[in-house]
């Protein structure tokens, strides 16, 4: 037999099957139903009610940060409005079937009646004229012709103006879905013609739960702390979070360990939470050498100094929230929750606020510095130095009591001033707020006396019953502190309450009014008035009006 005989034709050699191209997680798990849309329940409820009642707007504006689902929501609305159901007899629904031709073609991006435009590359008025002309034509096969215009704020002013009339009164078969990340750049004339939906940042706990679901479908294991780190780094964006998760899976070792927290920290350049707590503890202990060594150790591991300060800020913020009674973050490890609770019990609000301001200033300085690690060290030393200073309120008490303040007083929890011996029960009670302030000042309670001067507007004072006006906001602890201190000073129980009725002017208000009257009287004197007429920019010598007002008050 010859080689040309058909019996020798073995056909083409077998070819390897072509591998499906990899789809990144952000595309693979793009929501296909409203139930899969993460963190936007309020918007879904509004759309559901509008569809059920047949109250569909002709134009929708979807706003929000990147990755919250604006374009996905627009496509879902397009499917919801055009779905005909598996039997072809359905109407608009919040739960599109996903199997009818409109649903499948929209999901695959091939529906001729759903037109997606990127306003960044179609900014001109001619592009809008093309949209307007095409909008007059009926839909080819769908119920509605839908225009999805992404990043609509990129349109030019003339393009917006050209679109206005059609946007306000489009044909009955046309719907406009506009999406933007910068709603402040969209003209008010456009905003007023659209039904607006603000897509919110997705909470970190919901993102972490979503990532857990995605990983279960992908067959990949991950530590809960790793997912919490990714969720925080995503800053409310599902797309950003899935992109980081994709990178973390690729970064994970091939030994089956899955996505680990330490690998995620290394990948993102984040400071270890335990290391941050160590640095904060050293700062509060004023151990400068140890704090600088810990900072350098993090820097040697590749951690950005700014990230260390960001971690310190997050920790101080968490301590402050714990101090006011906010429930702990479930995503926090137990050891971090315990450390935060311990610090919240030991540190005063004044110390926490001071730490926050100093760390925030250091964080901003590092961002602008030519030498970031050196700037971080200097900022950390400034925080440590400030932590050794006494609390201002404690300092004021010591100065008022005549006790020299200690130069090495530690910041946390100022010690209360020694309580004076109780007055005998038969001592006369103060009859005015001025008398109460004088009594407190003479009893080494200068701080409370000053607060009452500023805030105490008396509605009624009868014996040991004091009613303060709440017409203006009062400090939260003023009423309780006043009652307790007056009981200790006078030896009698005091009832201190508030009433919304307006009260007498505070001592400071009275002093300010007296000062204003004194200055007005001085300016009205003929010689002084003539001097000011001759020299319009002249001013009284510093403190002179106060001195004269004091003399007149004493007289």
PDB file of C-alpha atoms in Angstrom, residues 17 185 258 263 287 291 293 340 398 472:
ATOM      1  CA  UNK A  17      -7.100  21.372  25.155  1.00  0.00           C
ATOM      2  CA  UNK A 185     -18.794  67.694  39.618  1.00  0.00           C
ATOM      3  CA  UNK A 258      -3.643  29.150  52.503  1.00  0.00           C
ATOM      4  CA  UNK A 263       1.872  37.035  54.592  1.00  0.00           C
ATOM      5  CA  UNK A 287      10.873  54.307  77.263  1.00  0.00           C
ATOM      6  CA  UNK A 291      10.272  52.642  71.319  1.00  0.00           C
ATOM      7  CA  UNK A 293      14.311  50.289  68.567  1.00  0.00           C
ATOM      8  CA  UNK A 340      -7.455  47.956  74.559  1.00  0.00           C
ATOM      9  CA  UNK A 398      -1.756  72.042  91.937  1.00  0.00           C
ATOM     10  CA  UNK A 472     -27.245  75.817  76.416  1.00  0.00           C
TER      11      UNK A 472
END
